[in-house]
GROMACS .gro file of C-alpha atoms in nm:
model
  462
    1MET     CA    1   0.000   0.000   0.000
    2ASP     CA    2   0.155   0.330  -0.112
    3GLY     CA    3   0.242   0.563   0.176
    4GLY     CA    4   0.211   0.309   0.458
    5PRO     CA    5  -0.089   0.247   0.685
    6ARG     CA    6  -0.141   0.619   0.750
    7ALA     CA    7  -0.171   0.721   0.386
    8SER     CA    8  -0.549   0.722   0.384
    9PRO     CA    9  -0.817   0.601   0.626
   10VAL     CA   10  -1.012   0.467   0.329
   11ILE     CA   11  -0.723   0.270   0.181
   12SER     CA   12  -0.603   0.145   0.521
   13PHE     CA   13  -0.941   0.012   0.632
   14ILE     CA   14  -1.062  -0.155   0.311
   15PRO     CA   15  -0.950  -0.510   0.415
   16GLY     CA   16  -1.169  -0.467   0.723
   17PRO     CA   17  -1.222  -0.770   0.951
   18TYR     CA   18  -1.115  -1.023   0.687
   19ARG     CA   19  -0.803  -1.238   0.652
   20ILE     CA   20  -0.651  -1.085   0.341
   21ALA     CA   21  -0.283  -1.171   0.316
   22THR     CA   22  -0.195  -0.964   0.008
   23TYR     CA   23  -0.326  -0.616  -0.049
   24SER     CA   24  -0.221  -0.308  -0.245
   25GLY     CA   25  -0.394   0.028  -0.245
   26GLN     CA   26  -0.322   0.371  -0.382
   27ALA     CA   27  -0.477   0.703  -0.283
   28ARG     CA   28  -0.502   1.005  -0.511
   29ALA     CA   29  -0.582   1.354  -0.387
   30VAL     CA   30  -0.782   1.586  -0.612
   31ALA     CA   31  -0.820   1.961  -0.562
   32THR     CA   32  -1.170   2.082  -0.654
   33ASN     CA   33  -1.412   2.361  -0.574
   34LYS     CA   34  -1.695   2.106  -0.601
   35ALA     CA   35  -1.628   1.904  -0.288
   36PRO     CA   36  -1.862   1.602  -0.295
   37THR     CA   37  -1.873   1.572   0.083
   38GLY     CA   38  -1.760   1.738   0.403
   39PRO     CA   39  -1.648   1.615   0.747
   40TYR     CA   40  -1.865   1.315   0.822
   41ARG     CA   41  -1.914   1.071   1.103
   42GLY     CA   42  -1.682   0.775   1.052
   43VAL     CA   43  -1.398   0.952   0.865
   44GLY     CA   44  -1.352   0.734   0.558
   45ARG     CA   45  -1.472   0.409   0.710
   46PRO     CA   46  -1.822   0.423   0.554
   47VAL     CA   47  -1.650   0.436   0.213
   48SER     CA   48  -1.398   0.158   0.283
   49THR     CA   49  -1.671  -0.064   0.431
   50PHE     CA   50  -1.894   0.003   0.129
   51VAL     CA   51  -1.617  -0.105  -0.107
   52MET     CA   52  -1.521  -0.421   0.081
   53GLU     CA   53  -1.874  -0.535   0.159
   54ARG     CA   54  -1.988  -0.484  -0.199
   55LEU     CA   55  -1.691  -0.691  -0.319
   56ILE     CA   56  -1.781  -0.969  -0.074
   57ASP     CA   57  -2.140  -0.980  -0.201
   58MET     CA   58  -2.034  -0.966  -0.566
   59ALA     CA   59  -1.792  -1.254  -0.507
   60ALA     CA   60  -2.059  -1.454  -0.326
   61ARG     CA   61  -2.298  -1.414  -0.617
   62ARG     CA   62  -2.035  -1.520  -0.868
   63LEU     CA   63  -1.940  -1.824  -0.657
   64ALA     CA   64  -2.306  -1.910  -0.584
   65ILE     CA   65  -2.240  -1.894  -0.208
   66ASP     CA   66  -2.463  -1.726   0.046
   67PRO     CA   67  -2.301  -1.391   0.139
   68THR     CA   68  -2.308  -1.471   0.511
   69GLU     CA   69  -2.127  -1.799   0.448
   70LEU     CA   70  -1.852  -1.628   0.247
   71ARG     CA   71  -1.802  -1.383   0.531
   72LEU     CA   72  -1.782  -1.659   0.789
   73ARG     CA   73  -1.515  -1.836   0.584
   74ASN     CA   74  -1.295  -1.527   0.565
   75LEU     CA   75  -1.341  -1.330   0.889
   76VAL     CA   76  -1.054  -1.306   1.134
   77ARG     CA   77  -1.131  -1.571   1.394
   78PRO     CA   78  -1.069  -1.564   1.772
   79GLN     CA   79  -0.750  -1.770   1.749
   80HIS     CA   80  -0.596  -1.516   1.511
   81PHE     CA   81  -0.600  -1.218   1.750
   82PRO     CA   82  -0.409  -0.992   1.773
   83TYR     CA   83  -0.427  -0.975   1.393
   84ARG     CA   84  -0.216  -0.745   1.180
   85THR     CA   85  -0.383  -0.650   0.852
   86ALA     CA   86  -0.187  -0.613   0.529
   87PRO     CA   87  -0.196  -0.229   0.555
   88GLY     CA   88  -0.053  -0.253   0.909
   89ILE     CA   89  -0.358  -0.202   1.134
   90VAL     CA   90  -0.357  -0.432   1.438
   91TRP     CA   91  -0.693  -0.566   1.555
   92ASP     CA   92  -0.704  -0.670   1.919
   93ARG     CA   93  -0.956  -0.933   2.027
   94SER     CA   94  -1.307  -0.847   1.912
   95GLY     CA   95  -1.621  -1.033   1.812
   96PHE     CA   96  -1.589  -1.034   1.433
   97VAL     CA   97  -1.749  -1.376   1.386
   98GLU     CA   98  -1.975  -1.338   1.688
   99THR     CA   99  -2.139  -1.017   1.563
  100LEU     CA  100  -2.225  -1.186   1.234
  101THR     CA  101  -2.369  -1.500   1.391
  102SER     CA  102  -2.559  -1.294   1.649
  103ALA     CA  103  -2.716  -1.076   1.378
  104ILE     CA  104  -2.805  -1.384   1.171
  105ASP     CA  105  -2.984  -1.537   1.468
  106ALA     CA  106  -3.156  -1.214   1.572
  107ILE     CA  107  -3.312  -1.155   1.231
  108ASP     CA  108  -3.379  -1.527   1.160
  109TYR     CA  109  -3.180  -1.512   0.839
  110LYS     CA  110  -3.285  -1.847   0.694
  111LYS     CA  111  -3.651  -1.757   0.735
  112LEU     CA  112  -3.583  -1.423   0.563
  113ARG     CA  113  -3.435  -1.596   0.258
  114ASN     CA  114  -3.745  -1.814   0.233
  115ARG     CA  115  -3.959  -1.503   0.257
  116GLN     CA  116  -3.755  -1.349  -0.023
  117LEU     CA  117  -3.817  -1.646  -0.251
  118LYS     CA  118  -4.192  -1.604  -0.207
  119ALA     CA  119  -4.170  -1.228  -0.268
  120ARG     CA  120  -3.970  -1.276  -0.587
  121ALA     CA  121  -4.221  -1.532  -0.712
  122THR     CA  122  -4.479  -1.250  -0.717
  123GLY     CA  123  -4.242  -1.003  -0.888
  124ARG     CA  124  -4.152  -0.798  -0.580
  125LEU     CA  125  -3.804  -0.642  -0.554
  126PHE     CA  126  -3.718  -0.755  -0.202
  127GLY     CA  127  -3.357  -0.749  -0.086
  128ILE     CA  128  -3.148  -0.857   0.214
  129GLY     CA  129  -2.818  -0.683   0.286
  130VAL     CA  130  -2.534  -0.768   0.523
  131ALA     CA  131  -2.230  -0.565   0.625
  132THR     CA  132  -1.961  -0.663   0.876
  133TYR     CA  133  -1.689  -0.416   0.966
  134ALA     CA  134  -1.420  -0.332   1.219
  135GLU     CA  135  -1.284   0.004   1.327
  136LEU     CA  136  -1.004   0.131   1.544
  137THR     CA  137  -1.140   0.335   1.836
  138GLY     CA  138  -1.007   0.514   2.141
  139ILE     CA  139  -0.669   0.553   1.977
  140GLY     CA  140  -0.377   0.642   2.202
  141SER     CA  141  -0.049   0.824   2.162
  142ARG     CA  142   0.106   0.574   1.919
  143ILE     CA  143  -0.145   0.663   1.649
  144SER     CA  144  -0.239   1.019   1.557
  145ALA     CA  145  -0.605   1.096   1.494
  146ALA     CA  146  -0.495   1.228   1.154
  147PRO     CA  147  -0.169   1.174   0.963
  148GLY     CA  148   0.084   1.444   1.043
  149MET     CA  149  -0.120   1.600   1.323
  150PRO     CA  150   0.138   1.788   1.535
  151ILE     CA  151  -0.042   1.763   1.871
  152ASN     CA  152  -0.100   1.474   2.107
  153THR     CA  153  -0.451   1.337   2.058
  154GLY     CA  154  -0.395   1.009   2.241
  155THR     CA  155  -0.445   1.106   2.606
  156GLU     CA  156  -0.727   1.233   2.825
  157THR     CA  157  -0.732   1.377   3.175
  158ALA     CA  158  -0.981   1.334   3.460
  159THR     CA  159  -0.985   1.545   3.776
  160LEU     CA  160  -1.210   1.432   4.062
  161ARG     CA  161  -1.282   1.651   4.363
  162PHE     CA  162  -1.454   1.528   4.679
  163ASP     CA  163  -1.584   1.854   4.830
  164SER     CA  164  -1.687   1.956   5.182
  165THR     CA  165  -2.047   1.841   5.128
  166GLY     CA  166  -1.947   1.492   5.020
  167ALA     CA  167  -2.037   1.561   4.656
  168ILE     CA  168  -1.799   1.466   4.373
  169THR     CA  169  -1.714   1.684   4.076
  170GLY     CA  170  -1.553   1.518   3.774
  171SER     CA  171  -1.380   1.742   3.520
  172PHE     CA  172  -1.287   1.625   3.171
  173GLY     CA  173  -1.158   1.770   2.846
  174THR     CA  174  -1.408   1.577   2.634
  175ALA     CA  175  -1.725   1.746   2.515
  176SER     CA  176  -2.074   1.598   2.507
  177HIS     CA  177  -2.278   1.701   2.205
  178GLY     CA  178  -2.584   1.486   2.248
  179GLN     CA  179  -2.438   1.142   2.316
  180GLY     CA  180  -2.510   1.143   2.690
  181LEU     CA  181  -2.145   1.150   2.791
  182GLU     CA  182  -2.223   1.325   3.119
  183THR     CA  183  -2.438   1.031   3.229
  184THR     CA  184  -2.188   0.771   3.111
  185LEU     CA  185  -1.894   0.930   3.295
  186ALA     CA  186  -2.101   0.979   3.612
  187GLN     CA  187  -2.192   0.608   3.605
  188VAL     CA  188  -1.828   0.506   3.560
  189ILE     CA  189  -1.727   0.718   3.861
  190ALA     CA  190  -2.017   0.590   4.070
  191ASP     CA  191  -1.928   0.228   3.995
  192GLU     CA  192  -1.556   0.264   4.066
  193LEU     CA  193  -1.574   0.500   4.363
  194GLY     CA  194  -1.884   0.360   4.531
  195ALA     CA  195  -2.065   0.692   4.510
  196ARG     CA  196  -2.431   0.768   4.443
  197ILE     CA  197  -2.482   0.898   4.092
  198VAL     CA  198  -2.698   1.184   4.226
  199ASP     CA  199  -2.394   1.313   4.415
  200ILE     CA  200  -2.177   1.338   4.102
  201ARG     CA  201  -2.149   1.645   3.881
  202ILE     CA  202  -1.964   1.633   3.550
  203VAL     CA  203  -1.781   1.936   3.409
  204GLN     CA  204  -1.688   1.891   3.043
  205GLY     CA  205  -1.646   2.082   2.721
  206ASP     CA  206  -1.418   2.341   2.882
  207SER     CA  207  -1.045   2.324   2.802
  208ALA     CA  208  -0.976   2.520   3.123
  209ALA     CA  209  -1.135   2.247   3.338
  210VAL     CA  210  -0.832   2.016   3.313
  211ALA     CA  211  -0.463   2.053   3.237
  212HIS     CA  212  -0.498   1.895   2.893
  213GLY     CA  213  -0.778   1.760   2.678
  214THR     CA  214  -0.852   1.755   2.307
  215GLY     CA  215  -1.226   1.693   2.293
  216SER     CA  216  -1.463   1.431   2.153
  217TYR     CA  217  -1.401   1.273   1.815
  218ALA     CA  218  -1.286   0.942   1.661
  219SER     CA  219  -1.500   0.730   1.898
  220ARG     CA  220  -1.264   0.813   2.183
  221SER     CA  221  -1.464   0.964   2.470
  222ALA     CA  222  -1.580   0.651   2.653
  223VAL     CA  223  -1.242   0.483   2.605
  224LEU     CA  224  -1.013   0.770   2.703
  225ALA     CA  225  -1.229   0.980   2.935
  226GLY     CA  226  -1.386   0.666   3.079
  227GLY     CA  227  -1.043   0.512   3.133
  228ALA     CA  228  -0.917   0.829   3.300
  229ALA     CA  229  -1.230   0.832   3.518
  230VAL     CA  230  -1.165   0.473   3.628
  231LEU     CA  231  -0.804   0.548   3.723
  232ALA     CA  232  -0.892   0.871   3.904
  233SER     CA  233  -1.181   0.703   4.089
  234ARG     CA  234  -0.957   0.423   4.210
  235LEU     CA  235  -0.700   0.673   4.337
  236LEU     CA  236  -0.965   0.886   4.510
  237LYS     CA  237  -1.118   0.573   4.664
  238GLU     CA  238  -0.779   0.487   4.815
  239LYS     CA  239  -0.773   0.827   4.985
  240VAL     CA  240  -1.130   0.789   5.110
  241VAL     CA  241  -1.057   0.443   5.250
  242ARG     CA  242  -0.738   0.560   5.423
  243THR     CA  243  -0.926   0.843   5.590
  244ALA     CA  244  -1.219   0.621   5.687
  245SER     CA  245  -0.981   0.362   5.830
  246HIS     CA  246  -0.873   0.609   6.100
  247LEU     CA  247  -1.220   0.750   6.162
  248LEU     CA  248  -1.381   0.406   6.192
  249GLU     CA  249  -1.084   0.253   6.375
  250ALA     CA  250  -1.049  -0.037   6.136
  251SER     CA  251  -0.780  -0.169   5.903
  252ILE     CA  252  -0.784  -0.059   5.541
  253GLU     CA  253  -0.850  -0.418   5.431
  254ASP     CA  254  -1.179  -0.421   5.626
  255ILE     CA  255  -1.315  -0.099   5.471
  256ASP     CA  256  -1.549  -0.097   5.171
  257VAL     CA  257  -1.741   0.175   4.987
  258ALA     CA  258  -2.088   0.158   4.828
  259GLU     CA  259  -2.382   0.389   4.760
  260GLY     CA  260  -2.211   0.693   4.912
  261ARG     CA  261  -2.120   0.519   5.238
  262VAL     CA  262  -1.789   0.398   5.379
  263PHE     CA  263  -1.830   0.102   5.613
  264VAL     CA  264  -1.651  -0.168   5.804
  265VAL     CA  265  -1.743  -0.498   5.642
  266GLY     CA  266  -1.949  -0.722   5.870
  267THR     CA  267  -2.035  -0.446   6.118
  268ASP     CA  268  -2.280  -0.158   6.151
  269ARG     CA  269  -2.003   0.103   6.166
  270SER     CA  270  -2.018   0.342   5.871
  271LEU     CA  271  -1.988   0.701   5.752
  272THR     CA  272  -2.175   0.877   5.478
  273PHE     CA  273  -1.969   1.073   5.227
  274ARG     CA  274  -2.106   1.391   5.385
  275GLU     CA  275  -1.990   1.282   5.731
  276LEU     CA  276  -1.649   1.186   5.605
  277ALA     CA  277  -1.610   1.518   5.423
  278LYS     CA  278  -1.707   1.707   5.738
  279ALA     CA  279  -1.440   1.520   5.932
  280VAL     CA  280  -1.176   1.601   5.672
  281TYR     CA  281  -1.257   1.963   5.600
  282SER     CA  282  -1.439   2.101   5.907
  283ASP     CA  283  -1.390   1.897   6.225
  284MET     CA  284  -1.033   1.987   6.312
  285GLY     CA  285  -1.005   1.746   6.602
  286ARG     CA  286  -1.102   1.423   6.428
  287LEU     CA  287  -0.796   1.366   6.210
  288PRO     CA  288  -0.430   1.413   6.302
  289ALA     CA  289  -0.240   1.655   6.079
  290ASP     CA  290  -0.033   1.384   5.912
  291LEU     CA  291  -0.349   1.199   5.798
  292ARG     CA  292  -0.535   1.501   5.668
  293GLU     CA  293  -0.516   1.508   5.290
  294GLU     CA  294  -0.708   1.690   5.022
  295LEU     CA  295  -0.960   1.462   4.855
  296GLU     CA  296  -0.880   1.562   4.499
  297VAL     CA  297  -0.697   1.364   4.232
  298THR     CA  298  -0.596   1.399   3.867
  299LYS     CA  299  -0.510   1.112   3.635
  300LEU     CA  300  -0.403   1.111   3.272
  301TYR     CA  301  -0.484   0.803   3.064
  302ASP     CA  302  -0.317   0.686   2.743
  303PRO     CA  303  -0.443   0.362   2.583
  304VAL     CA  304  -0.135   0.378   2.355
  305LEU     CA  305  -0.273   0.186   2.055
  306GLY     CA  306  -0.648   0.196   2.115
  307THR     CA  307  -0.892  -0.089   2.070
  308THR     CA  308  -1.106  -0.260   1.809
  309THR     CA  309  -1.482  -0.228   1.770
  310ALA     CA  310  -1.678  -0.460   1.542
  311ALA     CA  311  -2.038  -0.492   1.427
  312THR     CA  312  -2.264  -0.656   1.172
  313HIS     CA  313  -2.567  -0.489   1.015
  314ILE     CA  314  -2.845  -0.682   0.840
  315VAL     CA  315  -3.127  -0.495   0.668
  316THR     CA  316  -3.425  -0.588   0.453
  317LEU     CA  317  -3.587  -0.350   0.206
  318GLU     CA  318  -3.815  -0.333  -0.093
  319VAL     CA  319  -3.796  -0.123  -0.410
  320ASP     CA  320  -4.118   0.006  -0.562
  321PRO     CA  321  -4.095  -0.073  -0.937
  322GLU     CA  322  -4.327   0.218  -1.023
  323THR     CA  323  -4.188   0.504  -0.812
  324TYR     CA  324  -3.840   0.362  -0.740
  325THR     CA  325  -3.871   0.456  -0.375
  326VAL     CA  326  -3.698   0.233  -0.120
  327THR     CA  327  -3.878   0.115   0.193
  328LEU     CA  328  -3.665  -0.023   0.475
  329ASP     CA  329  -3.834  -0.309   0.655
  330ARG     CA  330  -3.619  -0.470   0.926
  331TYR     CA  331  -3.283  -0.367   1.067
  332VAL     CA  332  -3.056  -0.554   1.309
  333VAL     CA  333  -2.723  -0.438   1.449
  334ALA     CA  334  -2.506  -0.676   1.650
  335GLU     CA  335  -2.213  -0.484   1.794
  336ASP     CA  336  -1.919  -0.544   2.022
  337CYS     CA  337  -1.845  -0.214   2.194
  338GLY     CA  338  -1.684  -0.372   2.497
  339ARG     CA  339  -1.820  -0.303   2.844
  340VAL     CA  340  -2.159  -0.133   2.808
  341VAL     CA  341  -2.199   0.135   3.074
  342ASN     CA  342  -2.551   0.245   2.982
  343PRO     CA  343  -2.745   0.026   2.734
  344ALA     CA  344  -3.002   0.297   2.659
  345ILE     CA  345  -2.729   0.543   2.560
  346VAL     CA  346  -2.556   0.282   2.345
  347ASP     CA  347  -2.885   0.200   2.173
  348GLY     CA  348  -2.943   0.570   2.109
  349GLN     CA  349  -2.595   0.608   1.961
  350VAL     CA  350  -2.649   0.311   1.732
  351GLN     CA  351  -2.995   0.423   1.622
  352GLY     CA  352  -2.886   0.780   1.551
  353ALA     CA  353  -2.581   0.668   1.359
  354VAL     CA  354  -2.781   0.418   1.154
  355ALA     CA  355  -3.029   0.694   1.065
  356GLN     CA  356  -2.735   0.904   0.949
  357GLY     CA  357  -2.607   0.608   0.748
  358ILE     CA  358  -2.950   0.569   0.589
  359GLY     CA  359  -2.919   0.930   0.477
  360ALA     CA  360  -2.582   0.858   0.317
  361ALA     CA  361  -2.720   0.550   0.141
  362LEU     CA  362  -3.050   0.686   0.009
  363TYR     CA  363  -3.081   1.062   0.044
  364GLU     CA  364  -2.787   1.289   0.118
  365GLU     CA  365  -2.594   1.432  -0.175
  366VAL     CA  366  -2.404   1.754  -0.246
  367VAL     CA  367  -2.512   1.881  -0.588
  368TYR     CA  368  -2.363   2.163  -0.798
  369ASP     CA  369  -2.471   2.321  -1.124
  370GLU     CA  370  -2.237   2.348  -1.425
  371ALA     CA  371  -2.102   2.682  -1.299
  372GLY     CA  372  -2.004   2.531  -0.964
  373GLN     CA  373  -2.292   2.686  -0.769
  374ILE     CA  374  -2.406   2.455  -0.490
  375LEU     CA  375  -2.772   2.358  -0.525
  376THR     CA  376  -2.812   2.182  -0.191
  377ALA     CA  377  -2.704   2.454   0.049
  378SER     CA  378  -3.003   2.428   0.283
  379LEU     CA  379  -3.238   2.162   0.414
  380THR     CA  380  -3.493   2.284   0.162
  381ASP     CA  381  -3.290   2.112  -0.109
  382TYR     CA  382  -3.063   1.877   0.083
  383ALA     CA  383  -3.259   1.562   0.164
  384VAL     CA  384  -3.216   1.389   0.498
  385PRO     CA  385  -3.412   1.093   0.633
  386ARG     CA  386  -3.720   1.174   0.839
  387ALA     CA  387  -3.834   0.978   1.142
  388GLY     CA  388  -4.070   0.772   0.928
  389ASP     CA  389  -3.789   0.674   0.689
  390ALA     CA  390  -3.596   0.481   0.954
  391PRO     CA  391  -3.722   0.136   1.059
  392SER     CA  392  -3.722   0.005   1.413
  393ILE     CA  393  -3.364  -0.097   1.490
  394ASN     CA  394  -3.294  -0.411   1.691
  395THR     CA  395  -2.958  -0.379   1.867
  396GLN     CA  396  -2.773  -0.680   2.004
  397HIS     CA  397  -2.491  -0.611   2.254
  398LEU     CA  398  -2.213  -0.871   2.273
  399GLU     CA  399  -2.029  -0.687   2.553
  400ALA     CA  400  -1.689  -0.854   2.516
  401GLU     CA  401  -1.469  -0.627   2.727
  402SER     CA  402  -1.163  -0.489   2.553
  403PRO     CA  403  -0.844  -0.655   2.679
  404THR     CA  404  -0.635  -0.348   2.599
  405THR     CA  405  -0.821  -0.059   2.765
  406VAL     CA  406  -0.878   0.042   3.127
  407GLY     CA  407  -1.240  -0.039   3.208
  408GLY     CA  408  -1.279  -0.268   2.906
  409PHE     CA  409  -1.447   0.007   2.701
  410ARG     CA  410  -1.454   0.027   2.322
  411GLY     CA  411  -1.569   0.324   2.114
  412MET     CA  412  -1.896   0.298   1.923
  413GLY     CA  413  -2.018   0.648   1.842
  414GLU     CA  414  -1.950   0.618   1.467
  415GLY     CA  415  -2.033   0.253   1.409
  416GLY     CA  416  -2.390   0.284   1.283
  417THR     CA  417  -2.282   0.530   1.016
  418ILE     CA  418  -2.004   0.296   0.903
  419GLY     CA  419  -2.213  -0.017   0.855
  420ALA     CA  420  -2.545   0.120   0.731
  421PRO     CA  421  -2.451   0.243   0.379
  422ALA     CA  422  -2.283  -0.087   0.291
  423ALA     CA  423  -2.568  -0.300   0.428
  424ILE     CA  424  -2.829  -0.096   0.241
  425ALA     CA  425  -2.624  -0.102  -0.081
  426ASN     CA  426  -2.599  -0.481  -0.057
  427ALA     CA  427  -2.973  -0.508   0.009
  428LEU     CA  428  -3.045  -0.291  -0.295
  429ALA     CA  429  -2.815  -0.500  -0.514
  430ASP     CA  430  -2.987  -0.813  -0.381
  431ALA     CA  431  -3.333  -0.669  -0.458
  432LEU     CA  432  -3.228  -0.573  -0.813
  433ALA     CA  433  -3.044  -0.902  -0.885
  434PRO     CA  434  -3.340  -1.055  -1.076
  435LEU     CA  435  -3.320  -0.757  -1.314
  436GLY     CA  436  -2.946  -0.800  -1.366
  437ALA     CA  437  -2.863  -0.461  -1.211
  438ASP     CA  438  -2.595  -0.386  -0.953
  439VAL     CA  439  -2.506  -0.100  -0.716
  440PHE     CA  440  -2.170   0.077  -0.736
  441GLU     CA  441  -2.248   0.423  -0.600
  442LEU     CA  442  -2.446   0.601  -0.330
  443PRO     CA  443  -2.680   0.764  -0.253
  444MET     CA  444  -2.919   0.548  -0.449
  445THR     CA  445  -3.197   0.803  -0.490
  446PRO     CA  446  -3.519   0.719  -0.678
  447GLU     CA  447  -3.386   0.911  -0.980
  448ARG     CA  448  -3.058   0.719  -0.976
  449LEU     CA  449  -3.247   0.390  -0.940
  450PHE     CA  450  -3.469   0.485  -1.233
  451ARG     CA  451  -3.170   0.568  -1.455
  452LEU     CA  452  -2.989   0.250  -1.350
  453LEU     CA  453  -3.282   0.028  -1.443
  454GLN     CA  454  -3.357   0.221  -1.759
  455LYS     CA  455  -2.998   0.175  -1.872
  456LYS     CA  456  -3.015  -0.195  -1.789
  457ARG     CA  457  -3.334  -0.234  -1.991
  458GLN     CA  458  -3.180  -0.053  -2.289
  459VAL     CA  459  -2.873  -0.276  -2.279
  460SER     CA  460  -3.087  -0.589  -2.248
  461GLY     CA  461  -3.307  -0.479  -2.535
  462SER     CA  462  -3.027  -0.397  -2.774
   0.00000   0.00000   0.00000
């Protein structure tokens, strides 16, 4: 591959989760004032996944093998991890095979194929699409978020302060913009520290809140900020236990913390966080000077290489032969995002990202006229999926904790956008297979579908 593994995210990630021993790719940069796209969730991976997954389906059709079977034969299997791809990306242990088999079971794949046979017998254009992918998330200091980036993007800082009321403030450099990061980080702190979640306040999105932080991007926040929160919570808990050991007149080994209380195991002796804070900060006679310490800690976390996230999407759809509109029917996502802190938040991330991927597959397109004037500059002209355009999404969580990150977290904020375009493209190609048509570009709008089928009919008739 020209330029090494950092030459292009698209080129680097095309082999995906498959065992491909020999691979060559070349990237070409083109300067234009008609940019076809802008910054988008997934940074190149939706394109690389589209290419690889279309090739898998095309090969399966040529070999007369079910596309899920061809994937199962070629996916990196558990005994192969850690697996170094031909472009140089190293996948740590992740559920490549397991996401595919879980999605197959969840959607009852064999029954779907039987349903498709019946639909085709009546002339309906019914398609089933599969896409399996892997991405590198929560990348640490060994890998820059972008080639040549001159600043460190591989660390994150957490500062925890146990104040005089017994409340905990957690400060981070990451920024929540709708993904519920405040709730996720509060839960991580509560679990590790033994605090009540109602007593935790999260400060984020402010670069002045911590010594260093670079924000939220590249599916990094849960991995890096969550990892920093785990480390800081453990350190703060050590301080709390040391203090409580003196106040409760017990050895450190006999002290435990849960639900905002510090207690001696097997007894009724305990202190609330508020009582402990009062002893530390206000009651001057309760602690000797050499045991009085400020209950505030800061920890920086660097996962070094990051971790692997994998998922499989399976979608069914139907094409109207009169209007060329596409109706999505069923949608299943089986994903391995490591330790799931809050299932509802993970589901929301997946559903929102899939909806965005649906837009990329069927609706969203930057259009210019011949003079270079953009014609889709507002939502009046730029089509995005509406609530009714997205089907109900069934999400299956594998929850295989990452072996390479503190807390076992994996990133998943971009995953739905990465898998959806490829799965929908494969479903469209499957629906159009009886007509001899195939899909090589997105978005597949009704107009583009009409022109594709018209061209196919003209070729067949000539």
